[in-house]
Amino acid sequence: MKALFSQQLTVLNAGLASFADNIERAGGHAIAMNWQPPADGDRLGGLALAQLLNQPEIELANQTAMNHYLAAQPTLVDVMMAGEAIPALAEQQLILHAGPPIAWQDMCGPVQGAILGAILFEKWADDLTQAEALVRNGEVTFEPCHHYDAVGPMAGIISRSMPLWVVENSTNNNERVYSNFNEGLGKVLRFGANSDEVIKRLNWMGTELAQAMKAMLLESGPIELKPIMAQALHMGDEVHNRNAAATGLLLKQLVPALLKTSLPQAQVQQAISFVMANDHFFLNLSMAACKSMLKAAENVPNSTMVTVMARNGVNFGIRLSGTGNTWFQAPANPVNGLFFPGYGVEDAAADLGDSAITETAGVGGFAMASSPAIVKFVGGTPADATNNSRAMQGITLGGNPAFTLPALNFAPTAAGIDARKVVDNLVLPIINTGIAHKKAGVGQIGAGITTAPMQCFVDALSALSTQINR
């Protein structure tokens, strides 16, 4: 011991940096480690994490869930009315929304506005006053899209007369998932707008556009979605907030098939024009494809792989493969980004939408390295986009070789979020997203970057630890 202290010592300081400063002032040499306790210092969360680390049964479960995710082949097979695809919508006055469950009185403005618009679209009420009275009298009920294997961007509203994309996983008993159609930008239902213009567009989409897309698929046959997404990643998309390339690739398949149909020429032209004017048209298909891949990974006992991340404008919710359909929620984080002229952070709703299913599947914010131009929309620099993709490698089970990033020497996108790594490394999943105005009907006011809240992951691990130790 005397010999040890007769040598010059270097101290590794884990904790307050001021401890290292005191050692330096006394003539010693200290290295201040950038260390924080896991789980943001949550004692029970830290204990749950410790119980779930280095457990062979958990590693095996995660490998199983990851393999199911990687093997999935999401394929666009049909267009159906929501009431036909999801019978519960036809049996009752039920409306689906984005994110985890939430009561009407707790909803943010855009979701409430979108629900009222859906009620008008369904002709359950003649005006907004009557529509709100129906809701307050309990005559309309609400559930998350995810409870019915569906996803929708922003407010995520799905009601019985809306058309849905039908996506099957051809490697998993052709299990189906659903997503609504993308309305484009501006005053649209998903941002809470519910004017006559919005309802008129929804009526056209539910009739002429739906007929055109269904007829197109009869001509083209099933369309595999992973190849489109993979190619789009090499063309500057990240298939969440930027879908210009993916929509163009889809158009290459849509147009020849539509021209073969017997539909009136004017209807075909209007459908093609609508898609061409909407670079976000592929977003809803990207979301459905990601939902399909992650559905394959659900319900693997003991797995800590995240299979859902979703937001309702108030709370952020996640689900783990190993805990089934249980939601773990925390207040949604604000979005940091770029605002349209005349708007600022004080106007914004909290994080909103099911579109974080793309990040859950390893694209979107996880694939920003493939889309340096996205920073012009969400903020930051191309270097930030690349660093975000690299950072996500530290919280995932592996990569998806189907989706590669040219800027990272064609490395696979980080995929398979491991809740343990999030809590242990204190690195939160990155999400790039649109920003909705907090008031219904105003619409999109910007776009930016946000993260999932840590508490969701801490609570999920605590529940899984309790479940395993019963």
CSV table of C-alpha atoms in Angstrom, one decimal:
chain,number,residue,atom,x,y,z
A,1,MET,CA,0.0,0.0,0.0
A,2,LYS,CA,2.8,2.4,0.9
A,3,ALA,CA,4.5,1.6,-2.5
A,4,LEU,CA,1.3,2.3,-4.3
A,5,PHE,CA,0.8,5.8,-2.8
A,6,SER,CA,4.5,6.7,-3.4
A,7,GLN,CA,3.7,6.6,-7.1
A,8,GLN,CA,2.0,9.4,-9.1
A,9,LEU,CA,-1.7,8.5,-9.1
A,10,THR,CA,-4.3,9.2,-11.7
A,11,VAL,CA,-7.8,9.3,-10.4
A,12,LEU,CA,-10.9,8.3,-12.4
A,13,ASN,CA,-13.7,10.4,-11.1
A,14,ALA,CA,-17.2,9.1,-11.6
A,15,GLY,CA,-19.7,11.6,-10.3
A,16,LEU,CA,-19.6,15.4,-9.8
A,17,ALA,CA,-16.9,17.0,-11.9
A,18,SER,CA,-16.1,19.3,-9.0
A,19,PHE,CA,-14.5,16.3,-7.2
A,20,ALA,CA,-11.9,16.0,-10.0
A,21,ASP,CA,-11.4,19.8,-9.9
A,22,ASN,CA,-10.4,19.6,-6.2
A,23,ILE,CA,-7.9,16.8,-6.9
A,24,GLU,CA,-6.3,18.9,-9.7
A,25,ARG,CA,-6.0,21.9,-7.4
A,26,ALA,CA,-4.2,19.7,-4.8
A,27,GLY,CA,-1.6,18.8,-7.4
A,28,GLY,CA,-3.0,15.4,-8.4
A,29,HIS,CA,-4.2,14.2,-11.8
A,30,ALA,CA,-7.8,13.3,-12.3
A,31,ILE,CA,-9.9,12.3,-15.3
A,32,ALA,CA,-13.6,13.2,-15.0
A,33,MET,CA,-15.7,10.4,-16.5
A,34,ASN,CA,-18.9,11.4,-18.3
A,35,TRP,CA,-21.0,9.0,-16.2
A,36,GLN,CA,-24.6,9.0,-15.0
A,37,PRO,CA,-26.5,6.3,-13.2
A,38,PRO,CA,-28.7,4.2,-15.5
A,39,ALA,CA,-32.5,4.8,-15.6
A,40,ASP,CA,-31.9,8.5,-14.9
A,41,GLY,CA,-31.2,7.6,-11.3
A,42,ASP,CA,-34.5,5.7,-10.8
A,43,ARG,CA,-33.5,3.1,-8.2
A,44,LEU,CA,-36.2,0.5,-9.0
A,45,GLY,CA,-35.6,1.0,-12.7
A,46,GLY,CA,-31.9,0.4,-12.2
A,47,LEU,CA,-32.6,-2.8,-10.2
A,48,ALA,CA,-34.9,-4.0,-12.9
A,49,LEU,CA,-32.3,-3.4,-15.5
A,50,ALA,CA,-29.7,-5.3,-13.5
A,51,GLN,CA,-32.0,-8.3,-13.3
A,52,LEU,CA,-32.5,-8.3,-17.1
A,53,LEU,CA,-28.9,-8.0,-18.2
A,54,ASN,CA,-26.8,-11.0,-19.2
A,55,GLN,CA,-29.8,-13.3,-19.0
A,56,PRO,CA,-29.6,-16.2,-21.6
A,57,GLU,CA,-33.3,-16.5,-21.9
A,58,ILE,CA,-33.7,-12.8,-22.7
A,59,GLU,CA,-30.9,-12.8,-25.2
A,60,LEU,CA,-32.6,-15.8,-27.0
A,61,ALA,CA,-36.0,-14.1,-26.9
A,62,ASN,CA,-34.5,-10.9,-28.4
A,63,GLN,CA,-32.8,-12.9,-31.1
A,64,THR,CA,-36.1,-14.6,-31.9
A,65,ALA,CA,-38.1,-11.3,-32.0
A,66,MET,CA,-35.3,-9.8,-34.2
A,67,ASN,CA,-35.3,-12.7,-36.6
A,68,HIS,CA,-39.1,-12.5,-37.0
A,69,TYR,CA,-38.8,-8.7,-37.7
A,70,LEU,CA,-36.0,-9.3,-40.3
A,71,ALA,CA,-37.8,-12.1,-42.1
A,72,ALA,CA,-41.0,-10.1,-42.6
A,73,GLN,CA,-42.0,-9.2,-46.2
A,74,PRO,CA,-44.7,-6.5,-46.1
A,75,THR,CA,-46.7,-6.6,-49.3
A,76,LEU,CA,-49.4,-4.2,-50.4
A,77,VAL,CA,-52.3,-6.4,-51.5
A,78,ASP,CA,-55.6,-4.5,-51.3
A,79,VAL,CA,-57.6,-1.4,-50.6
A,80,MET,CA,-60.7,-1.8,-48.3
A,81,MET,CA,-63.1,0.4,-46.5
A,82,ALA,CA,-62.2,0.6,-42.8
A,83,GLY,CA,-65.5,-0.8,-41.7
A,84,GLU,CA,-64.9,-3.9,-43.9
A,85,ALA,CA,-61.3,-4.4,-42.8
A,86,ILE,CA,-61.9,-3.7,-39.1
A,87,PRO,CA,-65.5,-5.0,-38.3
A,88,ALA,CA,-65.6,-3.2,-34.9
A,89,LEU,CA,-65.8,0.1,-36.9
A,90,ALA,CA,-68.9,-1.0,-38.6
A,91,GLU,CA,-70.6,-2.4,-35.5
A,92,GLN,CA,-70.4,0.8,-33.4
A,93,GLN,CA,-69.7,4.5,-33.7
A,94,LEU,CA,-66.0,3.9,-33.0
A,95,ILE,CA,-63.1,6.2,-34.2
A,96,LEU,CA,-59.5,5.1,-34.0
A,97,HIS,CA,-56.7,7.6,-33.2
A,98,ALA,CA,-52.9,7.7,-33.0
A,99,GLY,CA,-50.9,6.9,-29.9
A,100,PRO,CA,-51.8,5.2,-26.7
A,101,PRO,CA,-55.3,5.3,-25.2
A,102,ILE,CA,-56.7,8.7,-24.1
A,103,ALA,CA,-60.0,10.1,-23.0
A,104,TRP,CA,-61.7,12.9,-25.0
A,105,GLN,CA,-61.3,15.5,-22.3
A,106,ASP,CA,-57.6,14.9,-22.2
A,107,MET,CA,-57.0,15.0,-25.9
A,108,CYS,CA,-55.0,17.8,-27.6
A,109,GLY,CA,-56.7,20.2,-30.0
A,110,PRO,CA,-55.6,18.5,-33.3
A,111,VAL,CA,-57.0,15.1,-32.2
A,112,GLN,CA,-60.3,16.5,-31.0
A,113,GLY,CA,-60.6,18.6,-34.2
A,114,ALA,CA,-59.9,15.5,-36.4
A,115,ILE,CA,-62.4,13.4,-34.5
A,116,LEU,CA,-65.1,16.0,-35.0
A,117,GLY,CA,-64.2,16.1,-38.7
A,118,ALA,CA,-64.5,12.4,-38.9
A,119,ILE,CA,-68.0,12.6,-37.3
A,120,LEU,CA,-69.0,15.1,-39.9
A,121,PHE,CA,-67.5,12.9,-42.7
A,122,GLU,CA,-69.5,9.9,-41.4
A,123,LYS,CA,-72.7,12.1,-41.3
A,124,TRP,CA,-73.3,11.2,-37.7
A,125,ALA,CA,-73.9,14.9,-37.1
A,126,ASP,CA,-74.7,18.0,-39.2
A,127,ASP,CA,-72.3,20.4,-37.7
A,128,LEU,CA,-69.4,20.7,-35.2
A,129,THR,CA,-71.8,21.6,-32.3
A,130,GLN,CA,-73.8,18.4,-32.8
A,131,ALA,CA,-70.6,16.4,-33.3
A,132,GLU,CA,-69.2,17.5,-30.0
A,133,ALA,CA,-72.5,16.8,-28.2
A,134,LEU,CA,-72.4,13.2,-29.5
A,135,VAL,CA,-68.9,12.8,-28.0
A,136,ARG,CA,-69.8,14.4,-24.7
A,137,ASN,CA,-72.9,12.1,-24.5
A,138,GLY,CA,-70.8,9.1,-24.9
A,139,GLU,CA,-72.3,8.1,-28.2
A,140,VAL,CA,-68.9,7.9,-29.9
A,141,THR,CA,-66.1,5.9,-28.6
A,142,PHE,CA,-62.3,6.0,-29.2
A,143,GLU,CA,-59.5,3.5,-29.3
A,144,PRO,CA,-55.9,3.5,-30.6
A,145,CYS,CA,-55.2,2.4,-34.1
A,146,HIS,CA,-52.6,0.0,-32.8
A,147,HIS,CA,-55.4,-2.0,-31.0
A,148,TYR,CA,-56.6,-3.0,-34.4
A,149,ASP,CA,-53.2,-3.5,-36.2
A,150,ALA,CA,-53.5,-0.1,-37.8
A,151,VAL,CA,-51.5,3.1,-38.0
A,152,GLY,CA,-52.2,6.7,-38.9
A,153,PRO,CA,-49.9,9.8,-39.0
A,154,MET,CA,-50.4,12.7,-36.7
A,155,ALA,CA,-54.0,12.5,-35.3
A,156,GLY,CA,-54.2,9.1,-37.0
A,157,ILE,CA,-58.0,9.2,-37.4
A,158,ILE,CA,-59.7,6.2,-39.0
A,159,SER,CA,-63.5,5.8,-39.2
A,160,ARG,CA,-65.6,3.3,-41.0
A,161,SER,CA,-66.0,5.0,-44.4
A,162,MET,CA,-62.3,5.8,-44.9
A,163,PRO,CA,-60.2,3.7,-47.3
A,164,LEU,CA,-57.3,1.7,-45.9
A,165,TRP,CA,-54.2,0.2,-47.4
A,166,VAL,CA,-54.1,-3.5,-46.7
A,167,VAL,CA,-50.5,-4.8,-46.1
A,168,GLU,CA,-49.8,-8.5,-45.6
A,169,ASN,CA,-46.7,-10.2,-44.3
A,170,SER,CA,-46.1,-13.0,-46.7
A,171,THR,CA,-43.7,-14.8,-44.4
A,172,ASN,CA,-46.0,-14.8,-41.3
A,173,ASN,CA,-49.3,-16.4,-42.3
A,174,ASN,CA,-50.2,-13.4,-44.4
A,175,GLU,CA,-51.1,-11.4,-41.2
A,176,ARG,CA,-52.6,-8.1,-42.1
A,177,VAL,CA,-52.1,-4.5,-41.0
A,178,TYR,CA,-53.7,-1.3,-42.2
A,179,SER,CA,-53.1,2.4,-42.7
A,180,ASN,CA,-55.3,5.2,-44.0
A,181,PHE,CA,-54.5,7.3,-47.1
A,182,ASN,CA,-52.4,10.4,-47.0
A,183,GLU,CA,-54.3,13.6,-47.6
A,184,GLY,CA,-51.3,15.8,-48.6
A,185,LEU,CA,-50.2,18.9,-46.7
A,186,GLY,CA,-52.1,22.0,-45.7
A,187,LYS,CA,-55.5,22.0,-44.1
A,188,VAL,CA,-56.0,18.3,-43.6
A,189,LEU,CA,-57.8,16.1,-41.1
A,190,ARG,CA,-54.7,14.6,-39.6
A,191,PHE,CA,-53.7,18.0,-38.3
A,192,GLY,CA,-57.1,18.6,-36.9
A,193,ALA,CA,-58.7,20.6,-39.8
A,194,ASN,CA,-62.4,19.8,-40.3
A,195,SER,CA,-63.7,22.4,-42.8
A,196,ASP,CA,-66.0,21.7,-45.8
A,197,GLU,CA,-62.9,21.5,-48.0
A,198,VAL,CA,-61.4,18.8,-45.8
A,199,ILE,CA,-64.6,16.8,-45.8
A,200,LYS,CA,-65.0,17.1,-49.5
A,201,ARG,CA,-61.5,15.8,-50.1
A,202,LEU,CA,-62.2,12.9,-47.7
A,203,ASN,CA,-65.3,12.0,-49.7
A,204,TRP,CA,-63.4,12.0,-52.9
A,205,MET,CA,-60.6,9.9,-51.4
A,206,GLY,CA,-63.2,7.4,-50.0
A,207,THR,CA,-64.8,7.0,-53.4
A,208,GLU,CA,-62.9,7.8,-56.6
A,209,LEU,CA,-59.3,7.6,-55.2
A,210,ALA,CA,-60.1,4.4,-53.4
A,211,GLN,CA,-61.7,2.9,-56.5
A,212,ALA,CA,-58.6,3.8,-58.5
A,213,MET,CA,-56.1,2.4,-56.1
A,214,LYS,CA,-58.1,-0.9,-55.7
A,215,ALA,CA,-58.4,-1.2,-59.5
A,216,MET,CA,-54.7,-0.5,-59.9
A,217,LEU,CA,-53.8,-3.3,-57.5
A,218,LEU,CA,-56.0,-5.7,-59.4
A,219,GLU,CA,-53.9,-4.9,-62.5
A,220,SER,CA,-50.4,-4.7,-60.9
A,221,GLY,CA,-50.8,-7.6,-58.4
A,222,PRO,CA,-49.3,-7.4,-54.9
A,223,ILE,CA,-46.5,-4.8,-54.5
A,224,GLU,CA,-43.6,-5.6,-52.1
A,225,LEU,CA,-42.8,-2.5,-50.0
A,226,LYS,CA,-39.3,-3.3,-48.6
A,227,PRO,CA,-37.6,-2.9,-52.0
A,228,ILE,CA,-39.2,0.5,-52.5
A,229,MET,CA,-38.1,1.6,-49.1
A,230,ALA,CA,-34.6,0.3,-49.6
A,231,GLN,CA,-34.2,2.0,-52.9
A,232,ALA,CA,-35.6,5.3,-51.6
A,233,LEU,CA,-33.0,5.3,-48.8
A,234,HIS,CA,-30.4,5.3,-51.5
A,235,MET,CA,-32.1,8.2,-53.2
A,236,GLY,CA,-32.2,10.7,-50.3
A,237,ASP,CA,-35.3,9.6,-48.4
A,238,GLU,CA,-35.6,8.4,-44.8
A,239,VAL,CA,-39.2,7.3,-45.4
A,240,HIS,CA,-40.7,9.2,-42.6
A,241,ASN,CA,-40.5,13.0,-43.2
A,242,ARG,CA,-39.0,12.7,-46.6
A,243,ASN,CA,-40.8,10.4,-49.1
A,244,ALA,CA,-40.2,12.1,-52.4
A,245,ALA,CA,-38.2,9.3,-53.9
A,246,ALA,CA,-40.4,6.5,-52.5
A,247,THR,CA,-43.6,8.2,-53.8
A,248,GLY,CA,-41.9,8.5,-57.2
A,249,LEU,CA,-40.9,4.8,-57.2
A,250,LEU,CA,-44.5,3.9,-56.3
A,251,LEU,CA,-45.8,6.1,-59.1
A,252,LYS,CA,-43.7,4.0,-61.5
A,253,GLN,CA,-45.8,1.0,-60.6
A,254,LEU,CA,-49.1,2.9,-60.2
A,255,VAL,CA,-49.3,4.7,-63.5
A,256,PRO,CA,-48.9,1.7,-65.9
A,257,ALA,CA,-51.4,-0.3,-63.9
A,258,LEU,CA,-53.9,2.5,-63.6
A,259,LEU,CA,-53.8,3.1,-67.4
A,260,LYS,CA,-54.8,-0.5,-67.9
A,261,THR,CA,-57.9,-0.2,-65.9
A,262,SER,CA,-61.4,0.5,-67.3
A,263,LEU,CA,-61.9,3.5,-65.1
A,264,PRO,CA,-62.9,6.8,-66.8
A,265,GLN,CA,-59.9,8.7,-68.0
A,266,ALA,CA,-60.8,11.8,-65.9
A,267,GLN,CA,-60.8,9.7,-62.7
A,268,VAL,CA,-57.4,8.1,-63.6
A,269,GLN,CA,-55.9,11.5,-64.3
A,270,GLN,CA,-57.2,13.0,-61.1
A,271,ALA,CA,-55.8,10.1,-59.1
A,272,ILE,CA,-52.4,10.4,-60.7
A,273,SER,CA,-52.3,14.2,-60.3
A,274,PHE,CA,-53.2,13.9,-56.6
A,275,VAL,CA,-50.3,11.4,-55.9
A,276,MET,CA,-47.9,13.5,-58.0
A,277,ALA,CA,-48.7,16.6,-56.0
A,278,ASN,CA,-48.2,14.8,-52.7
A,279,ASP,CA,-44.6,13.8,-51.9
A,280,HIS,CA,-45.9,12.3,-48.6
A,281,PHE,CA,-48.2,9.9,-50.3
A,282,PHE,CA,-45.9,6.9,-49.6
A,283,LEU,CA,-45.6,7.8,-45.9
A,284,ASN,CA,-48.7,5.8,-44.9
A,285,LEU,CA,-47.5,2.8,-46.8
A,286,SER,CA,-44.1,3.1,-45.1
A,287,MET,CA,-45.8,3.1,-41.8
A,288,ALA,CA,-47.9,0.1,-42.7
A,289,ALA,CA,-44.8,-1.8,-43.8
A,290,CYS,CA,-43.0,-1.0,-40.6
A,291,LYS,CA,-46.0,-2.0,-38.5
A,292,SER,CA,-46.1,-5.3,-40.4
A,293,MET,CA,-42.5,-6.0,-39.7
A,294,LEU,CA,-42.8,-5.2,-36.0
A,295,LYS,CA,-46.1,-7.1,-35.6
A,296,ALA,CA,-44.1,-10.2,-36.6
A,297,ALA,CA,-41.9,-9.6,-33.6
A,298,GLU,CA,-44.7,-9.2,-31.1
A,299,ASN,CA,-45.5,-11.4,-28.1
A,300,VAL,CA,-42.1,-13.2,-27.7
A,301,PRO,CA,-41.9,-14.0,-24.0
A,302,ASN,CA,-39.0,-12.3,-22.2
A,303,SER,CA,-38.1,-10.1,-25.1
A,304,THR,CA,-37.0,-6.5,-24.4
A,305,MET,CA,-37.4,-5.4,-28.0
A,306,VAL,CA,-39.7,-2.4,-28.6
A,307,THR,CA,-42.5,-3.2,-31.0
A,308,VAL,CA,-44.5,0.1,-30.8
A,309,MET,CA,-43.7,3.8,-30.2
A,310,ALA,CA,-46.7,6.1,-30.6
A,311,ARG,CA,-47.8,9.5,-29.5
A,312,ASN,CA,-51.3,11.2,-29.0
A,313,GLY,CA,-50.2,14.8,-28.6
A,314,VAL,CA,-50.2,14.4,-24.8
A,315,ASN,CA,-48.5,11.1,-23.9
A,316,PHE,CA,-45.9,9.0,-25.6
A,317,GLY,CA,-46.4,5.2,-25.3
A,318,ILE,CA,-44.3,2.2,-26.1
A,319,ARG,CA,-45.0,-1.6,-26.1
A,320,LEU,CA,-42.4,-4.4,-25.7
A,321,SER,CA,-42.5,-7.7,-27.4
A,322,GLY,CA,-42.3,-9.5,-24.0
A,323,THR,CA,-45.1,-7.6,-22.4
A,324,GLY,CA,-47.7,-8.0,-25.1
A,325,ASN,CA,-50.3,-5.3,-25.5
A,326,THR,CA,-49.5,-3.3,-22.4
A,327,TRP,CA,-48.7,0.4,-22.9
A,328,PHE,CA,-46.0,2.2,-20.9
A,329,GLN,CA,-46.6,6.0,-21.1
A,330,ALA,CA,-45.0,9.3,-20.1
A,331,PRO,CA,-45.7,12.9,-21.1
A,332,ALA,CA,-44.7,13.4,-24.8
A,333,ASN,CA,-41.6,15.6,-25.3
A,334,PRO,CA,-41.8,18.8,-27.3
A,335,VAL,CA,-40.4,18.9,-30.8
A,336,ASN,CA,-37.3,21.0,-31.5
A,337,GLY,CA,-37.2,22.1,-35.1
A,338,LEU,CA,-38.0,24.7,-37.8
A,339,PHE,CA,-41.3,26.5,-37.8
A,340,PHE,CA,-43.3,28.0,-40.7
A,341,PRO,CA,-43.3,31.8,-40.8
A,342,GLY,CA,-45.4,33.3,-38.1
A,343,TYR,CA,-45.3,30.3,-35.7
A,344,GLY,CA,-43.1,29.3,-32.8
A,345,VAL,CA,-42.7,26.8,-30.1
A,346,GLU,CA,-45.5,28.4,-28.0
A,347,ASP,CA,-48.0,27.5,-30.8
A,348,ALA,CA,-47.0,23.8,-31.0
A,349,ALA,CA,-48.8,20.7,-29.8
A,350,ALA,CA,-46.6,18.0,-28.1
A,351,ASP,CA,-45.3,15.1,-30.1
A,352,LEU,CA,-48.1,13.5,-32.1
A,353,GLY,CA,-48.8,10.5,-34.3
A,354,ASP,CA,-48.2,6.8,-35.0
A,355,SER,CA,-45.5,7.6,-37.6
A,356,ALA,CA,-42.8,6.9,-35.0
A,357,ILE,CA,-43.5,3.2,-36.0
A,358,THR,CA,-40.9,4.1,-38.7
A,359,GLU,CA,-38.2,4.8,-36.2
A,360,THR,CA,-39.3,1.7,-34.2
A,361,ALA,CA,-38.5,-0.3,-37.3
A,362,GLY,CA,-35.1,1.4,-37.9
A,363,VAL,CA,-35.9,4.0,-40.5
A,364,GLY,CA,-37.1,7.6,-40.2
A,365,GLY,CA,-34.8,9.3,-37.6
A,366,PHE,CA,-32.7,6.2,-37.4
A,367,ALA,CA,-31.9,6.5,-41.1
A,368,MET,CA,-31.3,10.2,-41.3
A,369,ALA,CA,-27.8,9.6,-42.6
A,370,SER,CA,-29.3,8.6,-45.9
A,371,SER,CA,-31.2,11.9,-46.1
A,372,PRO,CA,-29.0,14.9,-45.5
A,373,ALA,CA,-31.5,17.2,-47.1
A,374,ILE,CA,-34.0,16.4,-44.4
A,375,VAL,CA,-32.3,18.9,-42.1
A,376,LYS,CA,-33.6,21.7,-44.3
A,377,PHE,CA,-37.1,20.6,-43.1
A,378,VAL,CA,-36.4,19.4,-39.5
A,379,GLY,CA,-33.4,21.5,-38.6
A,380,GLY,CA,-29.8,20.7,-37.8
A,381,THR,CA,-26.9,19.9,-40.2
A,382,PRO,CA,-26.0,16.9,-42.4
A,383,ALA,CA,-23.5,16.0,-39.8
A,384,ASP,CA,-26.2,15.9,-37.2
A,385,ALA,CA,-28.3,13.5,-39.4
A,386,THR,CA,-25.3,11.2,-39.7
A,387,ASN,CA,-24.5,11.3,-36.0
A,388,ASN,CA,-28.1,10.5,-35.2
A,389,SER,CA,-28.0,7.3,-37.2
A,390,ARG,CA,-24.7,6.3,-35.6
A,391,ALA,CA,-26.0,7.0,-32.1
A,392,MET,CA,-29.0,4.7,-32.6
A,393,GLN,CA,-26.6,1.8,-33.1
A,394,GLY,CA,-25.9,1.9,-29.3
A,395,ILE,CA,-29.5,1.1,-28.4
A,396,THR,CA,-30.5,-1.6,-30.9
A,397,LEU,CA,-30.2,-5.3,-31.1
A,398,GLY,CA,-28.5,-5.1,-34.5
A,399,GLY,CA,-29.1,-3.9,-38.0
A,400,ASN,CA,-31.4,-4.5,-40.9
A,401,PRO,CA,-29.4,-5.5,-44.0
A,402,ALA,CA,-32.4,-4.8,-46.2
A,403,PHE,CA,-32.0,-1.1,-45.4
A,404,THR,CA,-28.5,0.3,-45.9
A,405,LEU,CA,-27.1,3.8,-45.5
A,406,PRO,CA,-24.7,5.0,-48.3
A,407,ALA,CA,-23.3,7.7,-46.1
A,408,LEU,CA,-22.2,5.1,-43.5
A,409,ASN,CA,-20.5,2.9,-46.1
A,410,PHE,CA,-23.8,1.1,-46.7
A,411,ALA,CA,-24.0,0.0,-43.1
A,412,PRO,CA,-27.4,-1.5,-42.2
A,413,THR,CA,-29.8,0.8,-40.4
A,414,ALA,CA,-29.8,0.3,-36.6
A,415,ALA,CA,-32.9,-1.7,-35.8
A,416,GLY,CA,-34.6,-3.6,-33.0
A,417,ILE,CA,-34.7,-1.1,-30.1
A,418,ASP,CA,-33.6,-2.8,-26.9
A,419,ALA,CA,-35.3,-1.1,-23.9
A,420,ARG,CA,-32.4,-2.3,-21.7
A,421,LYS,CA,-29.8,-0.4,-23.8
A,422,VAL,CA,-31.9,2.7,-23.8
A,423,VAL,CA,-32.1,2.7,-20.0
A,424,ASP,CA,-28.5,1.6,-19.5
A,425,ASN,CA,-26.8,3.9,-22.0
A,426,LEU,CA,-29.2,6.9,-21.4
A,427,VAL,CA,-29.6,7.3,-25.2
A,428,LEU,CA,-33.1,8.0,-26.3
A,429,PRO,CA,-34.6,7.0,-29.7
A,430,ILE,CA,-34.5,9.9,-32.1
A,431,ILE,CA,-37.7,10.7,-34.0
A,432,ASN,CA,-38.1,13.3,-36.8
A,433,THR,CA,-41.7,14.5,-37.1
A,434,GLY,CA,-44.1,17.1,-38.2
A,435,ILE,CA,-45.3,19.8,-35.8
A,436,ALA,CA,-49.0,20.4,-35.4
A,437,HIS,CA,-50.5,23.6,-34.1
A,438,LYS,CA,-52.0,23.0,-30.6
A,439,LYS,CA,-55.4,24.4,-31.8
A,440,ALA,CA,-57.6,22.3,-34.0
A,441,GLY,CA,-57.8,23.1,-37.6
A,442,VAL,CA,-54.7,25.3,-38.0
A,443,GLY,CA,-52.7,22.4,-39.4
A,444,GLN,CA,-49.0,21.8,-39.7
A,445,ILE,CA,-46.7,24.6,-38.5
A,446,GLY,CA,-43.3,23.1,-38.8
A,447,ALA,CA,-41.2,20.0,-38.4
A,448,GLY,CA,-38.3,18.9,-36.2
A,449,ILE,CA,-36.6,16.4,-34.0
A,450,THR,CA,-37.7,14.9,-30.7
A,451,THR,CA,-37.0,11.9,-28.5
A,452,ALA,CA,-39.0,9.3,-26.7
A,453,PRO,CA,-39.2,9.9,-22.9
A,454,MET,CA,-37.0,7.8,-20.7
A,455,GLN,CA,-39.7,6.9,-18.2
A,456,CYS,CA,-41.5,4.7,-20.7
A,457,PHE,CA,-38.5,2.4,-21.0
A,458,VAL,CA,-37.9,2.4,-17.2
A,459,ASP,CA,-41.5,1.4,-16.5
A,460,ALA,CA,-41.5,-1.3,-19.3
A,461,LEU,CA,-38.3,-3.0,-17.9
A,462,SER,CA,-39.8,-2.9,-14.4
A,463,ALA,CA,-42.9,-4.6,-15.6
A,464,LEU,CA,-41.0,-7.2,-17.5
A,465,SER,CA,-38.7,-7.9,-14.6
A,466,THR,CA,-41.8,-8.4,-12.3
A,467,GLN,CA,-43.4,-10.6,-14.9
A,468,ILE,CA,-40.3,-12.8,-15.2
A,469,ASN,CA,-39.8,-13.1,-11.5
A,470,ARG,CA,-43.3,-14.2,-10.6
